[in-house]
Amino acid sequence: MLTKNNPKKIVLHTVWYIFAVLLLIYFLLPFYALISRACMTLEEVSSIPAPLYPSGICWENFVTGFRIEGTVNFALALWNSAYIMFLRVIGTVCSSFICAFALSRIRFRGRNILFSAGMLTIMLPGIVTMIPLFTMYSRIGFLNTHLPLWVPTLFGGGMMPIFLEMQFIKSIPKGVDEAAMLDGANYLQIAFLIILPMVMPVLIYQAVNAAIGSWNDFMGPLTYISTAYPEKYTFPLAFFVQFKNASTPQQKQPQVQAAMSLVMMIPTFALFCFFHQQMINGVSLGGALKG
Amino acid sequence: MKLSGSQKRQLRTDLWGWALASPLLLGLLIFTMYPLVTSFVYSFFDVNMIRPMENFGLQNYQAIFTGDYSADFFHSLKVTAVYSAIQVPLGLVLGYALAMFLNAACKGRGTFLILYYLPTLIPAVVSGALWGDMMNQQYGFFNVLFHDVMGFDKIEFQSAKNLMASYIWMTTFNLGGGSIIWLSGLRGIDTVYYEAATLDGAGGFQKFVRITLPMSTPYIFYNLVMGIIGALQLFNQPYILTGGTGGDGNALKTLNMFIYETAFSGLRMGIAAAMAWVLCLLVAVLTGLTFLTNRWVYYADEE
């Protein structure tokens, strides 16, 4: 039997910790590269050889980013991203909850067909529907506006959130609904007054997920907002347009790119700080459900 | 016609159900079914934004398989196939190994898990740009470290020959994301099995092969299916890493990128729709095959 101070165990633990720290250094390398780059001055970046670490913190990079001359306006892009994110979170959470409730609690005819049809769309490559959606948006005047980015979330908010919420709702005993029914409550009241408070944790997870997904969305804005409308850019699109075509450090300003990267990452990491437990549980739940 | 009480009740239930589920129904009709059918129709016509659909026929499929677009199409198909064939198994094996490592009974493993998860939170737009920065020939982190500090030869990370390998290496920073799913699987294995095996005199390796591996096959299966679906549709990171071009020698122009370029830069939407349907079929066939050959997956609760 292994005792607490068994030498073999101590050696094993030490090896484990050394390995864990080495892995940690590896996984945090991107952060080091990003943060150190954001702290460098243009002289440091363009000197040969370039330094591995900055000599100080160059706060100016953040200011420069927001004051770039030309078509891209990062402050405006930040605002655009923020309000689109707000609308998408509301749309996704509300519509996915109401659909998940109907599919898991109301025994209406045809619900299985609707559910299966929805599940099939999960593996559908987005590019297949994107081309006709583009022409459709063009006809109804949605192109070069923010509407294609958030209006679709009002329609169910995607099948993955609905599926996850359904699993949660199914774990609540049906007797709760039936008792409320006898007391004269209708389905809408049951959904919002009884079920909603009980599935709050999963809704918070969906809201955080939707927020991050919206904030980082790139393909949508890239497709539906043309370069003729720079005032409509979201932050990721503005970032891409600003930094894509440049080869020398003077043109590219990699230190400003890194500073703007950090700005883009603030909301995601703030949400992760507050909700990391829910997010990690949610990710493992998504896997466990398939198991 | 007179309805009995129970029929009336069922009708009311139907009405309520369809009313509350109507966002999903409308969403599927407007944003999935209609575009799906339309893109199938598009694939048989010449389509662009200026003129309406014209010239019904198989010319788009002919163009991508034998005509003008075939060279680029097969190149992108190869890029996607090579990426998927390497990245999916590599991600599975390394992610699983990482989860096994984190499953050790050592204090602080939860903190390590959270810290390893952090790189997956970097948005694709940032990581695409960041990896381009880290692999830069002149000032990039890796070349400064390897060449200027350690004295090795400079590595052309972004040359046509190396770009794919560099990119696949970069994806290893995201291993922590999959590990969370693996870990919840490993922790779900009943310790009774291990205790029984210890009593029967099984060693660590035997326990791994006979218990841990079979019990985690549902998770391997899930990650495999999701990995295939994701890898075949790769777009964001390579697009940003290469500034939308596909990189030196188009070494990282995935099928999804080529379809996108054909549709929205070239405005040859009929050809793009045809290619999108080929991609769709590819995803369906590969996931279908994975499901058909899933006899190696062990479901404990089915017995």
XYZ file of C-alpha atoms in Angstrom:
594
model
C 0.000 0.000 0.000
C 1.165 3.494 -0.750
C 1.527 5.602 2.333
C 1.425 9.364 2.332
C 5.169 9.891 2.347
C 6.049 7.027 0.079
C 9.201 8.108 -1.822
C 7.889 6.709 -5.097
C 4.787 8.847 -4.797
C 6.764 11.978 -4.007
C 8.921 11.475 -7.105
C 5.852 10.876 -9.266
C 4.166 14.010 -7.979
C 7.262 16.113 -8.546
C 7.576 14.860 -12.121
C 3.883 15.608 -12.652
C 4.235 19.185 -11.413
C 7.355 19.846 -13.492
C 5.521 18.575 -16.560
C 2.381 20.573 -15.706
C 4.371 23.782 -15.431
C 6.198 23.109 -18.720
C 2.839 22.588 -20.428
C 1.552 25.745 -18.795
C 4.466 27.735 -20.226
C 3.707 26.267 -23.650
C -0.010 27.101 -23.508
C 0.651 30.627 -22.284
C 3.240 31.379 -25.025
C 0.633 33.034 -27.288
C -0.334 35.348 -24.439
C 3.287 36.245 -23.797
C 3.880 36.969 -27.490
C 0.711 39.078 -27.681
C 1.183 41.097 -24.511
C 4.890 41.714 -25.042
C 4.212 42.822 -28.615
C 1.525 45.240 -27.440
C 4.040 46.803 -25.042
C 6.738 47.368 -27.677
C 7.410 50.588 -29.548
C 7.620 50.649 -33.338
C 11.407 51.140 -33.065
C 11.700 47.968 -31.024
C 9.586 45.930 -33.440
C 11.469 47.135 -36.513
C 14.971 46.849 -35.030
C 17.077 43.905 -36.225
C 17.185 41.618 -34.366
C 13.834 42.373 -32.758
C 13.789 41.999 -28.965
C 12.119 39.082 -27.219
C 10.675 41.296 -24.519
C 9.729 45.005 -24.399
C 11.782 47.607 -22.542
C 8.679 49.173 -21.001
C 4.971 49.478 -21.539
C 4.048 51.557 -24.567
C 0.504 52.691 -23.730
C 0.587 54.826 -26.836
C -0.195 51.734 -28.967
C -3.716 51.652 -27.564
C -4.220 55.351 -28.257
C -2.746 55.033 -31.760
C -5.141 52.204 -32.527
C -8.171 54.309 -31.764
C -6.779 57.273 -33.679
C -5.801 55.519 -36.908
C -6.191 57.862 -39.849
C -8.156 56.426 -42.749
C -11.375 54.571 -43.131
C -11.256 52.303 -40.099
C -12.637 53.742 -36.875
C -12.063 51.324 -34.003
C -14.132 53.268 -31.473
C -17.186 53.168 -33.725
C -16.535 49.484 -34.505
C -16.423 48.781 -30.777
C -19.850 50.372 -30.339
C -21.282 48.458 -33.319
C -20.016 45.159 -31.930
C -21.375 45.958 -28.474
C -24.926 46.725 -29.516
C -25.091 43.797 -31.961
C -23.889 41.553 -29.153
C -26.627 42.854 -26.872
C -29.359 42.164 -29.443
C -27.984 38.728 -30.279
C -27.831 37.654 -26.644
C -31.428 38.715 -26.044
C -32.605 37.115 -29.280
C -30.796 33.824 -28.751
C -31.758 33.338 -25.118
C -35.430 34.293 -25.463
C -36.198 32.451 -28.673
C -34.189 29.329 -27.855
C -35.838 29.071 -24.445
C -39.381 29.365 -25.747
C -38.710 26.802 -28.502
C -36.960 24.422 -26.118
C -39.912 24.700 -23.755
C -42.433 23.957 -26.502
C -40.444 20.993 -27.819
C -39.895 19.388 -24.441
C -43.107 20.251 -22.538
C -45.991 20.558 -25.005
C -47.099 17.279 -26.579
C -48.126 18.786 -29.906
C -48.280 16.655 -33.032
C -45.288 17.049 -35.353
C -42.822 18.031 -32.623
C -40.514 15.097 -33.367
C -40.299 16.014 -37.046
C -39.516 19.631 -36.170
C -36.866 18.531 -33.692
C -35.205 16.088 -36.117
C -35.216 18.664 -38.910
C -33.508 21.101 -36.561
C -30.880 18.591 -35.474
C -29.998 17.839 -39.097
C -28.994 21.462 -39.631
C -26.154 21.168 -37.109
C -23.894 19.356 -39.549
C -24.848 21.516 -42.530
C -21.862 23.553 -43.773
C -22.708 27.245 -43.405
C -21.341 28.115 -46.836
C -24.161 26.176 -48.563
C -26.847 28.484 -47.221
C -24.670 31.594 -47.223
C -24.751 32.197 -50.983
C -28.586 32.298 -51.353
C -28.864 34.192 -48.056
C -26.575 36.821 -49.538
C -28.814 37.291 -52.582
C -31.900 37.217 -50.350
C -30.492 39.915 -48.050
C -29.505 41.905 -51.103
C -33.112 41.839 -52.383
C -34.675 42.910 -49.100
C -32.098 45.624 -48.435
C -30.322 43.950 -45.525
C -26.880 44.165 -47.123
C -24.446 46.657 -45.564
C -26.597 46.936 -42.452
C -26.319 45.075 -39.163
C -29.646 43.305 -39.640
C -28.274 40.024 -41.109
C -26.073 39.699 -38.036
C -28.794 39.692 -35.386
C -32.237 39.209 -36.972
C -31.676 35.451 -37.609
C -31.051 34.872 -33.883
C -34.688 35.800 -33.207
C -35.683 32.594 -35.007
C -34.733 29.897 -32.552
C -31.157 31.043 -31.943
C -29.629 27.866 -33.348
C -30.250 24.226 -32.619
C -27.397 23.617 -30.178
C -28.780 25.989 -27.496
C -32.281 24.555 -27.962
C -30.991 20.996 -27.627
C -28.998 21.774 -24.467
C -31.924 23.604 -22.846
C -34.282 20.755 -23.711
C -32.066 18.333 -21.794
C -32.305 20.600 -18.754
C -36.044 21.133 -18.986
C -36.617 17.380 -19.313
C -34.928 16.836 -15.940
C -37.654 18.887 -14.201
C -40.547 16.651 -13.036
C -43.662 16.973 -15.195
C -45.875 17.054 -12.110
C -44.860 20.687 -11.640
C -46.533 21.674 -14.919
C -49.597 19.541 -14.303
C -50.200 21.100 -10.890
C -49.959 24.569 -12.417
C -52.312 23.498 -15.246
C -54.916 22.431 -12.713
C -54.604 25.836 -11.084
C -55.504 27.369 -14.451
C -52.072 28.472 -15.695
C -51.481 28.465 -19.447
C -48.301 27.308 -21.200
C -46.842 30.796 -21.389
C -47.226 31.249 -17.642
C -45.733 27.823 -16.958
C -42.769 28.598 -19.221
C -41.901 31.954 -17.723
C -43.040 31.657 -14.110
C -42.137 28.039 -13.331
C -39.631 26.573 -15.784
C -37.562 29.696 -16.495
C -36.280 30.211 -12.928
C -35.299 26.546 -12.736
C -33.211 26.553 -15.915
C -31.479 29.861 -15.163
C -27.961 28.305 -15.010
C -28.176 26.898 -18.527
C -29.648 30.163 -19.826
C -26.745 32.084 -18.311
C -24.379 29.679 -20.052
C -26.207 30.251 -23.352
C -26.116 34.009 -22.863
C -22.362 33.972 -22.232
C -21.870 31.690 -25.228
C -23.987 33.891 -27.468
C -22.147 36.988 -26.282
C -18.732 35.514 -27.074
C -19.946 34.068 -30.379
C -21.373 37.409 -31.441
C -18.370 39.435 -30.314
C -15.957 37.205 -32.234
C -18.119 36.631 -35.326
C -16.030 37.292 -38.407
C -17.527 35.525 -41.410
C -20.931 37.238 -41.043
C -19.700 40.844 -41.054
C -17.072 39.999 -43.694
C -19.788 38.760 -46.039
C -22.629 41.160 -45.426
C -20.777 44.455 -44.931
C -18.809 45.702 -47.905
C -15.696 47.854 -47.720
C -17.766 50.764 -49.040
C -19.426 51.025 -45.608
C -16.560 51.263 -43.079
C -18.878 52.946 -40.545
C -20.780 49.638 -40.301
C -17.714 47.534 -39.472
C -17.751 45.389 -36.365
C -14.567 45.228 -34.344
C -13.198 41.958 -35.818
C -13.891 43.153 -39.366
C -12.272 46.535 -38.710
C -9.296 44.681 -37.242
C -8.981 42.452 -40.307
C -9.317 45.291 -42.825
C -6.819 47.472 -40.982
C -4.042 44.915 -40.590
C -4.364 42.493 -43.510
C -2.314 43.906 -46.377
C 1.048 45.020 -45.123
C 4.482 43.498 -45.146
C 6.902 45.864 -43.403
C 6.553 46.665 -39.699
C 6.125 50.350 -40.562
C 3.033 49.639 -42.654
C 1.684 46.860 -40.534
C 2.323 48.327 -37.073
C 2.269 44.902 -35.356
C 2.435 46.529 -31.929
C -0.850 48.378 -32.628
C -2.339 45.150 -33.989
C -1.428 43.430 -30.724
C -2.878 46.289 -28.670
C -6.156 46.110 -30.595
C -6.137 42.305 -30.174
C -6.027 42.810 -26.429
C -8.917 45.283 -26.619
C -10.942 42.736 -28.589
C -10.235 40.053 -25.994
C -11.312 42.101 -22.942
C -15.052 41.208 -23.006
C -14.399 37.507 -23.603
C -11.932 37.246 -20.756
C -14.075 39.329 -18.432
C -16.991 36.958 -19.065
C -14.719 33.977 -18.521
C -13.521 35.395 -15.193
C -17.096 35.670 -13.929
C -18.557 32.534 -15.465
C -15.653 30.099 -15.931
C -17.348 27.420 -13.829
C -20.568 27.555 -15.879
C -18.609 27.632 -19.125
C -16.443 24.630 -18.287
C -19.464 22.697 -17.007
C -21.364 23.673 -20.148
C -18.600 22.461 -22.462
C -18.340 19.110 -20.705
C -22.127 18.813 -20.685
C -22.233 19.343 -24.446
C -19.883 16.381 -24.768
C -21.599 14.237 -22.182
C -24.987 14.550 -23.860
C -23.654 12.920 -26.992
C -22.029 10.116 -25.038
C -68.171 18.371 -37.597
C -68.222 17.838 -33.877
C -65.057 17.306 -31.912
C -64.935 15.212 -28.774
C -63.434 16.653 -25.613
C -60.088 14.908 -25.960
C -59.792 15.900 -29.614
C -60.449 19.488 -28.676
C -57.800 19.319 -26.008
C -55.277 17.865 -28.469
C -56.079 20.625 -30.954
C -55.489 23.267 -28.303
C -52.187 21.611 -27.388
C -51.167 21.562 -31.054
C -51.971 25.240 -31.406
C -49.985 26.156 -28.296
C -47.062 24.000 -29.335
C -46.759 25.321 -32.871
C -47.293 28.883 -31.681
C -44.457 28.714 -29.151
C -42.175 26.721 -31.461
C -42.945 28.986 -34.419
C -39.627 30.905 -34.211
C -37.775 27.646 -34.829
C -40.153 26.617 -37.626
C -39.848 29.987 -39.357
C -36.101 30.026 -38.796
C -35.688 26.604 -40.391
C -37.867 27.602 -43.335
C -36.331 31.034 -43.983
C -32.699 30.584 -43.006
C -32.147 26.903 -43.820
C -34.706 25.268 -46.110
C -35.156 28.156 -48.549
C -31.398 28.834 -48.953
C -30.697 25.104 -49.178
C -33.125 24.576 -52.041
C -32.048 27.815 -53.722
C -28.379 26.962 -53.609
C -29.157 23.565 -55.108
C -31.012 25.332 -57.929
C -28.160 27.850 -58.292
C -25.703 25.050 -58.844
C -27.350 24.325 -62.212
C -27.381 27.923 -63.478
C -25.038 30.798 -64.236
C -25.694 33.137 -61.314
C -24.290 36.506 -60.429
C -25.640 39.597 -58.711
C -26.308 41.556 -61.904
C -28.159 39.224 -64.245
C -30.848 36.734 -63.216
C -30.234 32.990 -63.423
C -29.607 31.764 -66.935
C -28.264 28.728 -68.865
C -29.663 25.704 -67.091
C -27.274 22.775 -67.211
C -24.432 20.897 -65.608
C -21.787 23.440 -66.647
C -20.914 24.383 -63.066
C -20.172 20.820 -62.049
C -18.266 20.382 -65.270
C -16.237 23.524 -64.531
C -15.160 22.341 -61.103
C -14.390 18.735 -62.031
C -12.869 19.069 -65.499
C -13.013 22.740 -66.551
C -11.459 26.095 -65.600
C -11.985 25.708 -61.881
C -10.807 22.115 -61.539
C -7.124 22.856 -60.833
C -7.917 25.269 -57.996
C -10.806 23.147 -56.758
C -8.716 19.987 -56.459
C -5.874 21.963 -54.911
C -8.186 23.308 -52.192
C -9.738 19.900 -51.757
C -6.249 18.504 -51.201
C -5.403 21.267 -48.709
C -8.576 20.490 -46.765
C -7.999 16.730 -46.946
C -4.372 16.971 -45.786
C -5.322 19.305 -42.952
C -8.198 17.091 -41.782
C -6.217 13.851 -42.121
C -3.419 15.216 -39.916
C -5.151 17.607 -37.541
C -8.136 15.466 -36.529
C -6.161 12.373 -35.372
C -3.402 14.544 -33.917
C -5.922 16.597 -31.959
C -7.635 13.442 -30.690
C -4.439 11.741 -29.512
C -2.834 14.808 -27.953
C -6.082 16.008 -26.389
C -6.673 12.583 -24.895
C -3.115 12.411 -23.588
C -3.518 15.837 -22.016
C -6.755 14.775 -20.328
C -5.113 11.571 -19.018
C -2.331 13.732 -17.645
C -4.775 16.132 -15.967
C -6.722 13.210 -14.539
C -3.827 12.325 -12.216
C -4.610 12.631 -8.531
C -2.545 15.750 -7.918
C -3.588 18.931 -6.175
C -4.146 21.977 -8.349
C -5.183 20.078 -11.486
C -8.391 22.135 -11.697
C -6.370 25.338 -11.847
C -4.106 23.880 -14.530
C -7.189 22.849 -16.514
C -8.545 26.407 -16.466
C -5.172 27.849 -17.444
C -4.734 25.338 -20.294
C -8.206 26.278 -21.494
C -7.340 29.984 -21.831
C -5.777 29.883 -25.362
C -9.047 28.520 -26.795
C -10.714 31.768 -25.699
C -8.565 33.787 -28.099
C -10.950 34.695 -30.937
C -10.120 33.259 -34.356
C -9.556 36.757 -35.716
C -6.939 37.479 -33.065
C -5.272 34.067 -33.181
C -5.043 34.172 -36.976
C -3.296 37.542 -36.779
C -1.261 36.575 -33.717
C 0.099 33.398 -35.290
C 1.017 35.364 -38.389
C 2.871 37.740 -36.069
C 4.602 34.940 -34.114
C 5.719 33.273 -37.355
C 6.919 36.498 -38.992
C 10.270 36.145 -40.719
C 11.811 39.325 -39.293
C 10.346 40.148 -35.889
C 8.214 37.071 -35.097
C 8.515 35.525 -31.643
C 9.671 32.099 -32.843
C 12.370 33.328 -35.186
C 13.680 35.787 -32.601
C 13.799 32.949 -30.068
C 15.228 30.251 -32.351
C 17.485 32.364 -34.554
C 18.547 35.468 -32.667
C 18.667 33.993 -29.182
C 19.470 30.307 -29.730
C 21.401 30.673 -32.987
C 19.506 28.213 -35.212
C 18.843 28.945 -38.884
C 15.837 31.119 -39.645
C 12.715 29.106 -40.392
C 10.403 30.213 -43.179
C 7.207 29.363 -41.339
C 5.005 30.906 -43.995
C 6.617 29.531 -47.161
C 4.482 27.351 -49.427
C 6.312 24.275 -48.154
C 5.967 24.991 -44.441
C 2.715 26.919 -44.061
C 0.430 23.923 -43.559
C 2.753 22.323 -40.992
C 3.144 25.667 -39.180
C -0.603 26.127 -39.025
C -1.251 22.609 -37.718
C 1.388 23.203 -35.063
C -0.399 26.428 -34.074
C -3.652 24.519 -33.552
C -1.998 22.553 -30.723
C -2.351 25.663 -28.542
C -6.093 24.929 -28.545
C -5.838 21.402 -27.144
C -7.136 22.514 -23.745
C -10.639 22.995 -25.152
C -11.166 19.360 -26.112
C -9.581 18.144 -22.898
C -12.532 19.374 -20.868
C -14.827 16.973 -22.709
C -12.307 14.123 -22.386
C -11.880 14.774 -18.678
C -15.568 14.633 -17.869
C -15.588 11.283 -19.667
C -12.602 9.942 -17.744
C -14.113 11.042 -14.447
C -17.370 9.322 -15.305
C -15.713 5.887 -15.289
C -16.784 3.934 -12.217
C -13.800 3.236 -9.937
C -15.253 -0.229 -9.250
C -13.760 -1.426 -12.546
C -10.269 -0.339 -11.532
C -10.582 -1.879 -8.070
C -11.698 -5.188 -9.542
C -8.842 -5.087 -12.060
C -6.315 -4.383 -9.284
C -7.601 -7.375 -7.356
C -7.141 -9.511 -10.461
C -3.553 -8.296 -10.689
C -3.827 -6.022 -13.737
C -1.047 -3.509 -14.343
C -1.425 0.153 -15.231
C -1.093 -0.410 -18.970
C -3.618 -3.236 -18.971
C -6.102 -1.101 -17.048
C -5.687 1.638 -19.631
C -6.210 -0.664 -22.618
C -8.999 -2.781 -21.117
C -10.945 -0.213 -19.085
C -10.087 3.432 -19.722
C -9.895 3.267 -23.501
C -13.128 1.260 -24.105
C -15.046 3.360 -21.587
C -14.049 6.607 -23.282
C -15.002 5.506 -26.814
C -18.289 7.507 -26.765
C -16.214 10.646 -26.156
C -13.670 9.667 -28.794
C -16.585 9.209 -31.181
C -18.117 12.589 -30.321
C -14.812 14.413 -30.701
C -14.096 12.551 -33.943
C -17.424 13.544 -35.526
C -17.167 17.156 -34.373
C -13.512 17.248 -35.444
C -14.320 16.047 -38.969
C -17.215 18.497 -39.378
C -15.051 21.374 -38.127
C -11.907 20.497 -40.088
C -13.712 20.216 -43.418
C -15.172 23.703 -42.963
C -11.993 25.444 -41.803
C -12.157 29.123 -42.708
C -11.548 31.905 -40.177
C -8.014 31.356 -38.952
C -6.357 30.551 -42.309
C -8.298 33.389 -43.926
C -7.003 35.916 -41.420
C -3.534 34.395 -41.139
C -3.043 34.780 -44.891
C -4.942 38.067 -45.258
C -7.650 36.351 -47.287
C -5.262 35.109 -49.975
C -4.582 31.504 -48.989
C -0.896 32.188 -48.408
C 2.263 31.517 -50.392
C 1.375 29.125 -53.214
C -2.183 28.941 -51.843
C -0.774 26.464 -49.323
C -3.559 27.221 -46.870
C -6.463 27.927 -49.194
C -9.061 25.546 -47.824
C -12.093 24.427 -49.792
C -14.313 26.725 -47.740
C -12.026 29.671 -48.532
C -12.027 28.864 -52.245
C -15.830 28.599 -52.320
C -16.102 31.887 -50.450
C -13.709 33.600 -52.839
C -15.546 32.248 -55.899
C -18.909 33.412 -54.554
C -18.115 36.812 -53.105
C -14.968 38.055 -54.878
C -15.441 36.323 -58.221
C -19.253 36.585 -58.018
C -19.559 33.197 -59.769
C -22.303 32.094 -57.426
C -23.492 29.154 -59.499
C -20.047 27.568 -59.457
C -19.652 28.388 -55.768
C -23.022 26.781 -54.991
C -21.997 23.643 -56.878
C -18.774 23.454 -54.857
C -20.661 24.102 -51.636
C -22.883 21.134 -52.421
C -19.847 18.970 -53.052
C -18.490 20.040 -49.652
C -21.882 19.343 -48.079
C -21.927 15.871 -49.597
C -18.388 15.271 -48.380
C -19.344 16.193 -44.812
C -22.456 14.010 -45.000
C -20.596 11.001 -46.414
C -17.729 11.218 -43.927
C -19.939 11.677 -40.847
C -22.260 8.981 -42.216
C -19.321 6.585 -42.586
C -18.195 7.399 -39.049
C -21.656 6.595 -37.753
C -21.902 3.386 -39.804
C -18.571 2.110 -38.527
C -19.226 2.965 -34.885
C -19.288 -0.635 -33.657
C -16.098 0.078 -31.702
C -18.024 2.571 -29.565
C -19.042 1.116 -26.235
C -22.217 2.392 -24.584
C -22.408 1.169 -21.000
C -26.098 1.927 -20.504
C -27.266 0.006 -23.574
C -26.764 -3.413 -21.994
